């Protein structure tokens, strides 16, 4: 066919118009014998979110795959290394630092939980070109994706002494700022220029960051999750973190990453994810599923978007003997007009956008803005000789 990538995009779009029949298991698999620009064929898993969160479902998928260079070996997932303790001696300064850290965690948690409750009651994001209208959970979704080099992200990470999450968040802030500024430029009849600052003076734009609260981070072995008394359990074990996005036109592109690092570092010193999870669990046990659903809907509908980042295999894997070219997880059915997910795989990072076209009519432009922002940030690192 003339445009297989467009056919694939439209196929997924039409899938999002339908739901899975309750009379059958809540998942289905669509196999398209379709050669696209990135693959020889496409497999689309559609799984109801009630069966598990992203960690559970990706663990299930990876349990069905094997390494291409070893047909019996399961995929390898990178594990964060624990820092070695420098000394067992506890001096006065170390005691003071620990006390200051505990105080920060306590204060940040109180503030974050207050903001979560305020959002559930009344606090909403300001209207912006990315915020969906009421009822957007029922609209079909256009799911678009781009693949960038994971080495480029690691290059920026190493040069700026940050993390991959910081760089992903920073380039997303930069891309959203470019996109919104372009929309505001068109509205002001400025011809769509992105160099001039046409943004409103104040924008409250927050994302729900989905955080895995299991004691062991990252993707888990499926057999371990299925054990009856397993420490790392199957299901939906995610907490919400309200992540503020700074929408601004900056002269120095690296400021997007610096700002992202400051925000994420502050969120790391908070127990917000655990508290929001247990607030929802408390509402479910005390008032029932309808009250818990209403609480979740209010928080989600009063923020602008959803953001997540998941780590994937570090070597090429195969599904039923067929090598996989990329992974592109996403979701639909939530009251968002925009969901952004980063998924790593070998030396690639796939950026997946799930978009309500009624709110964001040009999702490809938005996706390109995020990808181009990474290149601009990388060029800035090279220009300043930070590498």
Tab-separated table of C-alpha atoms in Angstrom, residues 90-362:
chain	number	residue	atom	x	y	z
A	90	UNK	CA	28.168	8.594	62.369
A	91	UNK	CA	29.508	12.073	62.973
A	92	UNK	CA	27.637	15.157	64.093
A	93	UNK	CA	27.443	16.535	60.553
A	94	UNK	CA	25.981	13.300	59.213
A	95	UNK	CA	23.361	13.331	61.961
A	96	UNK	CA	22.475	16.918	61.099
A	97	UNK	CA	22.262	16.101	57.374
A	98	UNK	CA	19.982	13.142	58.040
A	99	UNK	CA	17.798	15.283	60.275
A	100	UNK	CA	17.622	17.960	57.568
A	101	UNK	CA	16.736	15.301	54.954
A	102	UNK	CA	13.943	13.877	57.131
A	103	UNK	CA	12.637	17.391	57.728
A	104	UNK	CA	12.610	18.080	53.977
A	105	UNK	CA	10.775	14.821	53.244
A	106	UNK	CA	8.189	15.568	55.923
A	107	UNK	CA	7.579	19.138	54.739
A	108	UNK	CA	7.486	18.259	51.027
A	109	UNK	CA	5.079	15.390	51.688
A	110	UNK	CA	2.711	17.638	53.659
A	111	UNK	CA	2.735	20.252	50.883
A	112	UNK	CA	2.274	17.668	48.106
A	113	UNK	CA	-0.589	15.875	49.847
A	114	UNK	CA	-2.260	19.231	50.487
A	115	UNK	CA	-1.957	20.083	46.770
A	116	UNK	CA	-3.369	16.664	45.854
A	117	UNK	CA	-6.392	17.176	48.112
A	118	UNK	CA	-6.816	20.745	46.836
A	119	UNK	CA	-6.773	19.439	43.268
A	120	UNK	CA	-9.414	16.844	44.120
A	121	UNK	CA	-11.607	19.593	45.619
A	122	UNK	CA	-11.130	22.713	43.476
A	123	UNK	CA	-7.618	23.496	42.146
A	124	UNK	CA	-7.482	23.140	38.365
A	125	UNK	CA	-4.887	23.925	35.714
A	126	UNK	CA	-5.305	27.090	33.685
A	127	UNK	CA	-6.844	26.634	30.267
A	128	UNK	CA	-4.164	25.911	27.686
A	129	UNK	CA	-3.914	24.341	24.203
A	130	UNK	CA	-3.186	20.904	25.695
A	131	UNK	CA	-5.988	20.674	28.261
A	132	UNK	CA	-8.910	18.483	27.280
A	133	UNK	CA	-12.555	19.415	27.519
A	134	UNK	CA	-15.032	17.621	29.815
A	135	UNK	CA	-15.891	14.198	28.417
A	136	UNK	CA	-12.540	13.752	26.678
A	137	UNK	CA	-12.252	10.254	28.179
A	138	UNK	CA	-14.844	9.097	25.641
A	139	UNK	CA	-13.085	10.457	22.567
A	140	UNK	CA	-10.904	8.286	20.289
A	141	UNK	CA	-7.144	8.785	20.440
A	142	UNK	CA	-4.565	9.368	17.774
A	143	UNK	CA	-1.410	7.546	18.917
A	144	UNK	CA	1.800	8.774	17.294
A	145	UNK	CA	5.396	7.952	18.124
A	146	UNK	CA	8.975	8.859	17.296
A	147	UNK	CA	12.165	6.932	17.998
A	148	UNK	CA	15.297	8.795	19.098
A	149	UNK	CA	18.749	7.616	20.071
A	150	UNK	CA	19.077	6.649	23.718
A	151	UNK	CA	22.766	7.468	23.364
A	152	UNK	CA	21.830	11.116	22.659
A	153	UNK	CA	19.853	11.247	25.902
A	154	UNK	CA	22.722	9.605	27.793
A	155	UNK	CA	25.129	12.089	26.217
A	156	UNK	CA	23.170	15.024	27.655
A	157	UNK	CA	22.738	13.166	30.957
A	158	UNK	CA	26.473	12.598	31.392
A	159	UNK	CA	27.426	16.095	30.285
A	160	UNK	CA	25.020	17.775	32.719
A	161	UNK	CA	25.397	15.238	35.553
A	162	UNK	CA	21.677	14.437	35.599
A	163	UNK	CA	19.538	11.339	35.007
A	164	UNK	CA	17.708	9.993	31.964
A	165	UNK	CA	14.439	10.989	33.648
A	166	UNK	CA	15.721	14.567	34.012
A	167	UNK	CA	16.619	14.770	30.319
A	168	UNK	CA	13.309	13.204	29.223
A	169	UNK	CA	11.388	15.647	31.404
A	170	UNK	CA	13.506	18.592	30.251
A	171	UNK	CA	13.128	17.896	26.525
A	172	UNK	CA	9.385	17.418	27.044
A	173	UNK	CA	9.147	20.797	28.796
A	174	UNK	CA	11.053	22.364	25.909
A	175	UNK	CA	8.869	20.675	23.278
A	176	UNK	CA	5.595	21.621	24.963
A	177	UNK	CA	6.832	25.213	25.355
A	178	UNK	CA	7.666	25.399	21.632
A	179	UNK	CA	4.286	23.964	20.689
A	180	UNK	CA	2.196	26.188	22.973
A	181	UNK	CA	4.210	29.259	21.979
A	182	UNK	CA	3.530	28.478	18.316
A	183	UNK	CA	-0.216	28.188	18.991
A	184	UNK	CA	-0.198	31.492	20.877
A	185	UNK	CA	1.816	33.069	18.037
A	186	UNK	CA	-0.789	32.028	15.480
A	187	UNK	CA	-3.556	33.375	17.716
A	188	UNK	CA	-1.686	36.707	17.892
A	189	UNK	CA	-1.231	36.745	14.077
A	190	UNK	CA	2.566	36.526	14.423
A	191	UNK	CA	2.917	33.920	11.724
A	192	UNK	CA	3.674	31.029	14.042
A	193	UNK	CA	7.200	32.104	14.964
A	194	UNK	CA	8.624	30.209	17.930
A	195	UNK	CA	11.567	32.536	18.617
A	196	UNK	CA	9.404	35.316	20.099
A	197	UNK	CA	7.810	34.805	23.486
A	198	UNK	CA	4.057	34.847	22.931
A	199	UNK	CA	3.164	32.749	25.975
A	200	UNK	CA	0.647	33.961	28.569
A	201	UNK	CA	2.219	35.456	31.687
A	202	UNK	CA	1.136	32.586	33.919
A	203	UNK	CA	0.325	28.988	32.998
A	204	UNK	CA	-0.427	26.287	35.546
A	205	UNK	CA	0.224	23.080	33.640
A	206	UNK	CA	0.646	19.897	35.633
A	207	UNK	CA	1.067	16.273	34.739
A	208	UNK	CA	0.116	13.168	36.625
A	209	UNK	CA	3.355	11.241	36.868
A	210	UNK	CA	2.620	7.544	37.374
A	211	UNK	CA	5.029	6.063	39.918
A	212	UNK	CA	5.572	2.368	40.632
A	213	UNK	CA	5.457	2.061	44.448
A	214	UNK	CA	6.595	-1.563	44.652
A	215	UNK	CA	9.587	-2.079	46.971
A	216	UNK	CA	11.741	-3.244	44.047
A	217	UNK	CA	11.735	-0.692	41.195
A	218	UNK	CA	11.607	-1.493	37.489
A	219	UNK	CA	10.274	-4.459	35.528
A	220	UNK	CA	9.979	-7.655	37.548
A	221	UNK	CA	10.087	-11.363	36.750
A	222	UNK	CA	6.508	-12.475	36.080
A	223	UNK	CA	6.854	-15.711	38.080
A	224	UNK	CA	7.949	-13.733	41.144
A	225	UNK	CA	4.992	-11.343	40.856
A	226	UNK	CA	2.526	-14.212	40.677
A	227	UNK	CA	3.652	-15.804	43.969
A	228	UNK	CA	0.968	-15.670	46.654
A	229	UNK	CA	3.080	-13.913	49.270
A	230	UNK	CA	5.325	-12.086	46.840
A	231	UNK	CA	6.903	-8.840	48.006
A	232	UNK	CA	6.526	-7.386	44.493
A	233	UNK	CA	2.901	-8.004	43.526
A	234	UNK	CA	0.947	-8.143	40.307
A	235	UNK	CA	-1.822	-5.599	39.746
A	236	UNK	CA	-2.146	-1.827	39.932
A	237	UNK	CA	0.455	-0.545	42.381
A	238	UNK	CA	0.945	3.015	41.218
A	239	UNK	CA	0.832	6.337	42.993
A	240	UNK	CA	0.135	9.745	41.492
A	241	UNK	CA	2.681	12.546	41.629
A	242	UNK	CA	1.505	15.987	40.495
A	243	UNK	CA	4.426	17.155	38.386
A	244	UNK	CA	4.448	20.878	37.455
A	245	UNK	CA	5.680	21.687	33.958
A	246	UNK	CA	7.439	25.019	33.454
A	247	UNK	CA	6.198	26.466	30.159
A	248	UNK	CA	8.606	29.192	29.064
A	249	UNK	CA	10.772	30.400	26.190
A	250	UNK	CA	14.370	30.175	27.431
A	251	UNK	CA	17.471	31.651	25.837
A	252	UNK	CA	19.612	28.785	27.135
A	253	UNK	CA	18.112	25.391	26.122
A	254	UNK	CA	20.003	23.696	28.962
A	255	UNK	CA	17.823	25.573	31.449
A	256	UNK	CA	14.976	23.200	30.560
A	257	UNK	CA	17.030	20.258	31.844
A	258	UNK	CA	18.314	22.179	34.887
A	259	UNK	CA	14.751	23.129	35.811
A	260	UNK	CA	13.593	19.536	35.260
A	261	UNK	CA	16.339	18.231	37.557
A	262	UNK	CA	15.363	20.706	40.291
A	263	UNK	CA	11.695	19.676	40.113
A	264	UNK	CA	12.414	15.925	40.074
A	265	UNK	CA	15.004	16.162	42.859
A	266	UNK	CA	12.441	17.943	44.995
A	267	UNK	CA	9.809	15.275	44.222
A	268	UNK	CA	12.296	12.546	45.182
A	269	UNK	CA	12.349	14.078	48.661
A	270	UNK	CA	8.638	13.440	49.135
A	271	UNK	CA	6.371	10.486	49.915
A	272	UNK	CA	3.622	11.861	47.679
A	273	UNK	CA	3.321	8.711	45.539
A	274	UNK	CA	2.797	6.448	48.556
A	275	UNK	CA	0.339	8.852	50.193
A	276	UNK	CA	-1.802	9.282	47.066
A	277	UNK	CA	-1.881	5.512	46.560
A	278	UNK	CA	-3.082	4.920	50.119
A	279	UNK	CA	-5.581	7.796	49.935
A	280	UNK	CA	-7.151	6.122	46.895
A	281	UNK	CA	-7.003	2.723	48.609
A	282	UNK	CA	-8.620	4.188	51.735
A	283	UNK	CA	-11.406	5.758	49.638
A	284	UNK	CA	-11.975	2.410	47.893
A	285	UNK	CA	-12.201	0.383	51.119
A	286	UNK	CA	-14.279	2.942	52.998
A	287	UNK	CA	-16.656	4.316	50.362
A	288	UNK	CA	-16.535	1.800	47.520
A	289	UNK	CA	-15.428	1.732	43.906
A	290	UNK	CA	-17.619	4.646	42.752
A	291	UNK	CA	-16.151	7.057	45.300
A	292	UNK	CA	-12.579	5.975	44.504
A	293	UNK	CA	-13.271	6.347	40.781
A	294	UNK	CA	-14.770	9.810	41.320
A	295	UNK	CA	-11.713	10.887	43.325
A	296	UNK	CA	-9.349	9.678	40.593
A	297	UNK	CA	-11.430	11.336	37.865
A	298	UNK	CA	-11.451	14.705	39.633
A	299	UNK	CA	-7.686	14.737	40.115
A	300	UNK	CA	-7.016	13.654	36.537
A	301	UNK	CA	-9.542	16.025	34.916
A	302	UNK	CA	-8.153	19.036	36.813
A	303	UNK	CA	-4.625	18.459	35.552
A	304	UNK	CA	-3.519	18.770	31.930
A	305	UNK	CA	-1.727	15.577	30.929
A	306	UNK	CA	-0.130	12.286	31.944
A	307	UNK	CA	3.604	11.552	31.788
A	308	UNK	CA	5.551	8.337	32.345
A	309	UNK	CA	8.909	6.760	31.574
A	310	UNK	CA	9.563	3.022	31.528
A	311	UNK	CA	12.813	1.138	31.151
A	312	UNK	CA	13.030	-1.740	28.687
A	313	UNK	CA	15.410	-4.554	27.671
A	314	UNK	CA	19.064	-3.789	26.994
A	315	UNK	CA	19.407	-6.404	24.237
A	316	UNK	CA	17.357	-7.365	21.182
A	317	UNK	CA	14.440	-9.646	22.048
A	318	UNK	CA	12.099	-11.782	20.000
A	319	UNK	CA	8.407	-12.621	20.294
A	320	UNK	CA	7.695	-16.180	19.102
A	321	UNK	CA	11.048	-16.088	17.321
A	322	UNK	CA	10.416	-12.786	15.544
A	323	UNK	CA	12.829	-9.968	16.489
A	324	UNK	CA	11.133	-6.890	17.920
A	325	UNK	CA	12.076	-3.551	16.365
A	326	UNK	CA	10.582	-1.280	19.029
A	327	UNK	CA	8.109	-1.056	21.933
A	328	UNK	CA	5.505	1.719	22.025
A	329	UNK	CA	3.159	1.449	25.033
A	330	UNK	CA	0.330	3.934	25.504
A	331	UNK	CA	-3.174	4.210	26.892
A	332	UNK	CA	-6.622	5.673	26.216
A	333	UNK	CA	-9.900	6.120	28.056
A	334	UNK	CA	-8.699	8.660	30.646
A	335	UNK	CA	-9.937	12.275	30.846
A	336	UNK	CA	-6.754	13.657	29.269
A	337	UNK	CA	-6.211	15.193	25.874
A	338	UNK	CA	-2.531	14.225	26.031
A	339	UNK	CA	-0.546	11.313	27.425
A	340	UNK	CA	3.230	11.090	26.899
A	341	UNK	CA	5.196	7.909	27.512
A	342	UNK	CA	8.928	7.280	27.111
A	343	UNK	CA	9.957	3.654	26.526
A	344	UNK	CA	13.578	2.561	26.212
A	345	UNK	CA	14.660	-0.521	24.247
A	346	UNK	CA	18.304	-1.459	23.503
A	347	UNK	CA	19.831	1.822	22.232
A	348	UNK	CA	16.510	3.492	21.375
A	349	UNK	CA	13.996	5.650	23.183
A	350	UNK	CA	10.459	5.658	21.793
A	351	UNK	CA	8.321	8.714	22.558
A	352	UNK	CA	4.619	7.830	22.366
A	353	UNK	CA	1.824	10.411	22.372
A	354	UNK	CA	-1.836	9.531	22.886
A	355	UNK	CA	-3.784	12.568	21.718
A	356	UNK	CA	-7.363	13.804	21.508
A	357	UNK	CA	-7.394	15.451	18.080
A	358	UNK	CA	-10.317	17.646	19.078
A	359	UNK	CA	-7.941	19.447	21.447
A	360	UNK	CA	-4.597	18.855	19.697
A	361	UNK	CA	-5.298	18.696	15.947
A	362	UNK	CA	-1.615	18.368	14.937
